[in-house]
């Protein structure tokens, strides 16, 4: 079976992380790409598992060395996908990257076979509830993330698949079917 590189995007709080982590816990043939970031770890986040937490200096050194499949800066921090991890892992497994719209489109330029998936909420109110419920951002950060949503959704047409994350189990099944279908 061919292994696929999947980029999953969508507004912060829509449930991307929950969907991807649940799918990966059920499918040993799929792994998540671990991104690098300069933002501070949230409570419970582990270096090398959730992200590689780097200093700005280290991140910029890696940019200069062309070490990223794609990278971007948002909310004042860098986020990027290390090239070597993706190339090596694709030899034996499918890889899911959880990245924003700009990152997905850049990844598609480097890897044209990369499949782009956008996750959307059933409504704006529900998205706000999920962001507040997660409890990891301040009110100002939530407003910032909601404002970003419109921009993310305006790129829907460039995507290969759109998944509405209303019923979580159905959304996870949809994601799993996309990997099998590709
Ligand atoms: P993202 O990774 O897109 O920022 P998360 O996976 O952190 O989003 O999800 C944000 C919050 O929404 C979490 O508290 C999560 O448990 C909840 N959530 C995710 N999917 C659903 C769903 N289908 N229905 C209700 N709550 C959900
Ligand atoms: P968070 O701080 O909530 O973990 O992530 C903030 C945003 O960064 C999310 O929209 C997420 O999709 C994006 N992001 C995470 N990793 C990467 C990456 O490697 N590259 C890019 N371009 N965006 C990323």
mmCIF file of N, CA, C and O in Angstrom, residues 67-121:
data_model
loop_
_atom_site.group_PDB
_atom_site.id
_atom_site.type_symbol
_atom_site.label_atom_id
_atom_site.label_comp_id
_atom_site.label_asym_id
_atom_site.label_seq_id
_atom_site.Cartn_x
_atom_site.Cartn_y
_atom_site.Cartn_z
ATOM 1 N N UNK A 67 16.058 23.315 6.436
ATOM 2 C CA UNK A 67 15.686 22.129 7.185
ATOM 3 C C UNK A 67 14.172 21.912 7.277
ATOM 4 O O UNK A 67 13.721 20.933 7.857
ATOM 5 N N UNK A 68 13.369 22.841 6.717
ATOM 6 C CA UNK A 68 11.919 22.727 6.853
ATOM 7 C C UNK A 68 11.209 22.460 5.531
ATOM 8 O O UNK A 68 11.533 23.079 4.513
ATOM 9 N N UNK A 69 10.254 21.546 5.570
ATOM 10 C CA UNK A 69 9.383 21.280 4.423
ATOM 11 C C UNK A 69 8.538 22.522 4.159
ATOM 12 O O UNK A 69 8.254 22.883 3.026
ATOM 13 N N UNK A 70 8.121 23.154 5.243
ATOM 14 C CA UNK A 70 7.419 24.440 5.214
ATOM 15 C C UNK A 70 7.549 25.024 6.594
ATOM 16 O O UNK A 70 7.741 24.296 7.561
ATOM 17 N N UNK A 71 7.470 26.337 6.698
ATOM 18 C CA UNK A 71 7.396 26.974 8.015
ATOM 19 C C UNK A 71 6.642 28.278 7.864
ATOM 20 O O UNK A 71 6.475 28.789 6.747
ATOM 21 N N UNK A 72 6.156 28.776 8.984
ATOM 22 C CA UNK A 72 5.391 30.017 8.967
ATOM 23 C C UNK A 72 5.515 30.657 10.342
ATOM 24 O O UNK A 72 5.941 30.008 11.297
ATOM 25 N N UNK A 73 5.116 31.926 10.419
ATOM 26 C CA UNK A 73 5.132 32.609 11.705
ATOM 27 C C UNK A 73 3.722 33.085 11.975
ATOM 28 O O UNK A 73 3.118 33.740 11.120
ATOM 29 N N UNK A 74 3.141 32.671 13.088
ATOM 30 C CA UNK A 74 1.856 33.254 13.481
ATOM 31 C C UNK A 74 1.708 33.293 14.983
ATOM 32 O O UNK A 74 2.366 32.550 15.689
ATOM 33 N N UNK A 75 0.824 34.201 15.443
ATOM 34 C CA UNK A 75 0.690 34.521 16.872
ATOM 35 C C UNK A 75 2.070 34.868 17.458
ATOM 36 O O UNK A 75 2.355 34.568 18.618
ATOM 37 N N UNK A 76 2.952 35.423 16.603
ATOM 38 C CA UNK A 76 4.261 35.851 17.100
ATOM 39 C C UNK A 76 5.287 34.745 17.260
ATOM 40 O O UNK A 76 6.369 34.979 17.802
ATOM 41 N N UNK A 77 4.967 33.530 16.802
ATOM 42 C CA UNK A 77 5.922 32.425 16.915
ATOM 43 C C UNK A 77 6.099 31.692 15.596
ATOM 44 O O UNK A 77 5.207 31.681 14.765
ATOM 45 N N UNK A 78 7.246 31.061 15.434
ATOM 46 C CA UNK A 78 7.497 30.212 14.271
ATOM 47 C C UNK A 78 6.916 28.820 14.497
ATOM 48 O O UNK A 78 6.961 28.303 15.622
ATOM 49 N N UNK A 79 6.410 28.232 13.405
ATOM 50 C CA UNK A 79 5.994 26.820 13.397
ATOM 51 C C UNK A 79 6.530 26.234 12.097
ATOM 52 O O UNK A 79 6.407 26.855 11.046
ATOM 53 N N UNK A 80 7.084 25.027 12.122
ATOM 54 C CA UNK A 80 7.594 24.435 10.887
ATOM 55 C C UNK A 80 7.667 22.920 10.939
ATOM 56 O O UNK A 80 7.749 22.324 12.017
ATOM 57 N N UNK A 81 7.620 22.303 9.751
ATOM 58 C CA UNK A 81 7.682 20.840 9.628
ATOM 59 C C UNK A 81 9.081 20.423 9.196
ATOM 60 O O UNK A 81 9.527 20.818 8.117
ATOM 61 N N UNK A 82 9.780 19.635 10.009
ATOM 62 C CA UNK A 82 11.116 19.194 9.611
ATOM 63 C C UNK A 82 11.049 18.210 8.430
ATOM 64 O O UNK A 82 10.302 17.234 8.483
ATOM 65 N N UNK A 83 11.815 18.495 7.373
ATOM 66 C CA UNK A 83 11.814 17.685 6.148
ATOM 67 C C UNK A 83 12.203 16.231 6.377
ATOM 68 O O UNK A 83 11.568 15.309 5.874
ATOM 69 N N UNK A 84 13.285 16.041 7.104
ATOM 70 C CA UNK A 84 13.870 14.696 7.224
ATOM 71 C C UNK A 84 12.883 13.718 7.853
ATOM 72 O O UNK A 84 12.740 12.580 7.403
ATOM 73 N N UNK A 85 12.155 14.159 8.880
ATOM 74 C CA UNK A 85 11.189 13.285 9.555
ATOM 75 C C UNK A 85 10.147 12.769 8.562
ATOM 76 O O UNK A 85 9.851 11.576 8.500
ATOM 77 N N UNK A 86 9.599 13.670 7.755
ATOM 78 C CA UNK A 86 8.531 13.291 6.820
ATOM 79 C C UNK A 86 9.061 12.305 5.780
ATOM 80 O O UNK A 86 8.461 11.245 5.548
ATOM 81 N N UNK A 87 10.193 12.613 5.179
ATOM 82 C CA UNK A 87 10.754 11.749 4.128
ATOM 83 C C UNK A 87 11.034 10.350 4.644
ATOM 84 O O UNK A 87 10.689 9.350 4.013
ATOM 85 N N UNK A 88 11.661 10.254 5.820
ATOM 86 C CA UNK A 88 12.016 8.950 6.401
ATOM 87 C C UNK A 88 10.764 8.142 6.749
ATOM 88 O O UNK A 88 10.655 6.964 6.423
ATOM 89 N N UNK A 89 9.799 8.799 7.398
ATOM 90 C CA UNK A 89 8.621 8.089 7.893
ATOM 91 C C UNK A 89 7.747 7.590 6.753
ATOM 92 O O UNK A 89 7.164 6.496 6.835
ATOM 93 N N UNK A 90 7.658 8.360 5.664
ATOM 94 C CA UNK A 90 6.801 7.961 4.533
ATOM 95 C C UNK A 90 7.242 6.639 3.890
ATOM 96 O O UNK A 90 6.460 6.016 3.170
ATOM 97 N N UNK A 91 8.465 6.206 4.174
ATOM 98 C CA UNK A 91 8.926 4.929 3.612
ATOM 99 C C UNK A 91 8.133 3.766 4.198
ATOM 100 O O UNK A 91 7.983 2.726 3.575
ATOM 101 N N UNK A 92 7.629 3.917 5.421
ATOM 102 C CA UNK A 92 6.933 2.797 6.083
ATOM 103 C C UNK A 92 5.509 3.118 6.546
ATOM 104 O O UNK A 92 4.727 2.218 6.798
ATOM 105 N N UNK A 93 5.169 4.390 6.679
ATOM 106 C CA UNK A 93 3.853 4.756 7.226
ATOM 107 C C UNK A 93 3.292 6.000 6.563
ATOM 108 O O UNK A 93 4.036 6.769 5.952
ATOM 109 N N UNK A 94 1.981 6.204 6.731
ATOM 110 C CA UNK A 94 1.391 7.467 6.314
ATOM 111 C C UNK A 94 1.650 8.509 7.396
ATOM 112 O O UNK A 94 1.736 8.180 8.579
ATOM 113 N N UNK A 95 1.770 9.761 6.975
ATOM 114 C CA UNK A 95 2.109 10.836 7.909
ATOM 115 C C UNK A 95 1.037 11.922 7.853
ATOM 116 O O UNK A 95 0.644 12.359 6.762
ATOM 117 N N UNK A 96 0.560 12.333 9.023
ATOM 118 C CA UNK A 96 -0.388 13.452 9.087
ATOM 119 C C UNK A 96 0.326 14.668 9.664
ATOM 120 O O UNK A 96 0.977 14.583 10.701
ATOM 121 N N UNK A 97 0.217 15.789 8.969
ATOM 122 C CA UNK A 97 0.742 17.051 9.499
ATOM 123 C C UNK A 97 -0.459 17.882 9.908
ATOM 124 O O UNK A 97 -1.413 18.004 9.146
ATOM 125 N N UNK A 98 -0.388 18.460 11.110
ATOM 126 C CA UNK A 98 -1.463 19.344 11.542
ATOM 127 C C UNK A 98 -0.936 20.759 11.379
ATOM 128 O O UNK A 98 -0.211 21.240 12.245
ATOM 129 N N UNK A 99 -1.247 21.385 10.258
ATOM 130 C CA UNK A 99 -0.665 22.700 9.977
ATOM 131 C C UNK A 99 -1.707 23.672 9.433
ATOM 132 O O UNK A 99 -2.788 23.268 9.011
ATOM 133 N N UNK A 100 -1.362 24.940 9.448
ATOM 134 C CA UNK A 100 -2.311 25.958 8.996
ATOM 135 C C UNK A 100 -2.366 25.989 7.462
ATOM 136 O O UNK A 100 -1.618 25.284 6.781
ATOM 137 N N UNK A 101 -3.266 26.834 6.949
ATOM 138 C CA UNK A 101 -3.529 26.897 5.508
ATOM 139 C C UNK A 101 -2.268 27.248 4.705
ATOM 140 O O UNK A 101 -1.955 26.592 3.715
ATOM 141 N N UNK A 102 -1.546 28.263 5.150
ATOM 142 C CA UNK A 102 -0.350 28.676 4.410
ATOM 143 C C UNK A 102 0.660 27.537 4.372
ATOM 144 O O UNK A 102 1.245 27.221 3.329
ATOM 145 N N UNK A 103 0.831 26.873 5.526
ATOM 146 C CA UNK A 103 1.758 25.742 5.604
ATOM 147 C C UNK A 103 1.355 24.618 4.672
ATOM 148 O O UNK A 103 2.189 24.023 3.991
ATOM 149 N N UNK A 104 0.054 24.326 4.619
ATOM 150 C CA UNK A 104 -0.447 23.255 3.744
ATOM 151 C C UNK A 104 -0.146 23.560 2.285
ATOM 152 O O UNK A 104 0.315 22.700 1.548
ATOM 153 N N UNK A 105 -0.418 24.793 1.886
ATOM 154 C CA UNK A 105 -0.209 25.152 0.484
ATOM 155 C C UNK A 105 1.281 25.139 0.134
ATOM 156 O O UNK A 105 1.674 24.698 -0.943
ATOM 157 N N UNK A 106 2.121 25.534 1.079
ATOM 158 C CA UNK A 106 3.572 25.468 0.853
ATOM 159 C C UNK A 106 4.041 24.021 0.773
ATOM 160 O O UNK A 106 4.883 23.678 -0.049
ATOM 161 N N UNK A 107 3.479 23.172 1.636
ATOM 162 C CA UNK A 107 3.859 21.748 1.630
ATOM 163 C C UNK A 107 3.485 21.119 0.290
ATOM 164 O O UNK A 107 4.220 20.298 -0.252
ATOM 165 N N UNK A 108 2.342 21.532 -0.244
ATOM 166 C CA UNK A 108 1.895 20.978 -1.530
ATOM 167 C C UNK A 108 2.856 21.372 -2.661
ATOM 168 O O UNK A 108 3.020 20.626 -3.626
ATOM 169 N N UNK A 109 3.475 22.527 -2.517
ATOM 170 C CA UNK A 109 4.461 22.950 -3.529
ATOM 171 C C UNK A 109 5.689 22.033 -3.490
ATOM 172 O O UNK A 109 6.230 21.660 -4.518
ATOM 173 N N UNK A 110 6.130 21.682 -2.272
ATOM 174 C CA UNK A 110 7.304 20.814 -2.131
ATOM 175 C C UNK A 110 6.958 19.364 -2.442
ATOM 176 O O UNK A 110 7.748 18.640 -3.028
ATOM 177 N N UNK A 111 5.771 18.928 -1.993
ATOM 178 C CA UNK A 111 5.285 17.551 -2.166
ATOM 179 C C UNK A 111 3.938 17.614 -2.881
ATOM 180 O O UNK A 111 2.894 17.604 -2.223
ATOM 181 N N UNK A 112 3.882 17.642 -4.216
ATOM 182 C CA UNK A 112 2.598 17.815 -4.905
ATOM 183 C C UNK A 112 1.590 16.707 -4.588
ATOM 184 O O UNK A 112 0.390 16.921 -4.693
ATOM 185 N N UNK A 113 2.083 15.550 -4.160
ATOM 186 C CA UNK A 113 1.160 14.441 -3.837
ATOM 187 C C UNK A 113 0.552 14.589 -2.439
ATOM 188 O O UNK A 113 -0.265 13.776 -2.027
ATOM 189 N N UNK A 114 0.936 15.612 -1.712
ATOM 190 C CA UNK A 114 0.391 15.872 -0.375
ATOM 191 C C UNK A 114 -1.119 16.143 -0.470
ATOM 192 O O UNK A 114 -1.563 16.945 -1.287
ATOM 193 N N UNK A 115 -1.904 15.439 0.347
ATOM 194 C CA UNK A 115 -3.368 15.553 0.309
ATOM 195 C C UNK A 115 -3.812 16.590 1.343
ATOM 196 O O UNK A 115 -3.448 16.502 2.512
ATOM 197 N N UNK A 116 -4.593 17.581 0.898
ATOM 198 C CA UNK A 116 -5.006 18.665 1.797
ATOM 199 C C UNK A 116 -6.423 18.457 2.323
ATOM 200 O O UNK A 116 -7.367 18.310 1.555
ATOM 201 N N UNK A 117 -6.545 18.441 3.653
ATOM 202 C CA UNK A 117 -7.842 18.224 4.306
ATOM 203 C C UNK A 117 -8.141 19.413 5.211
ATOM 204 O O UNK A 117 -7.276 19.827 5.986
ATOM 205 N N UNK A 118 -9.347 19.987 5.097
ATOM 206 C CA UNK A 118 -9.733 21.066 6.003
ATOM 207 C C UNK A 118 -10.860 20.594 6.928
ATOM 208 O O UNK A 118 -11.840 20.007 6.466
ATOM 209 N N UNK A 119 -10.694 20.852 8.227
ATOM 210 C CA UNK A 119 -11.727 20.514 9.208
ATOM 211 C C UNK A 119 -12.472 21.796 9.568
ATOM 212 O O UNK A 119 -11.832 22.798 9.913
ATOM 213 N N UNK A 120 -13.790 21.778 9.455
ATOM 214 C CA UNK A 120 -14.593 22.967 9.779
ATOM 215 C C UNK A 120 -15.560 22.645 10.920
ATOM 216 O O UNK A 120 -15.951 21.496 11.103
ATOM 217 N N UNK A 121 -15.929 23.670 11.720
ATOM 218 C CA UNK A 121 -16.867 23.444 12.828
ATOM 219 C C UNK A 121 -18.307 23.446 12.314
ATOM 220 O O UNK A 121 -18.574 24.031 11.258
#
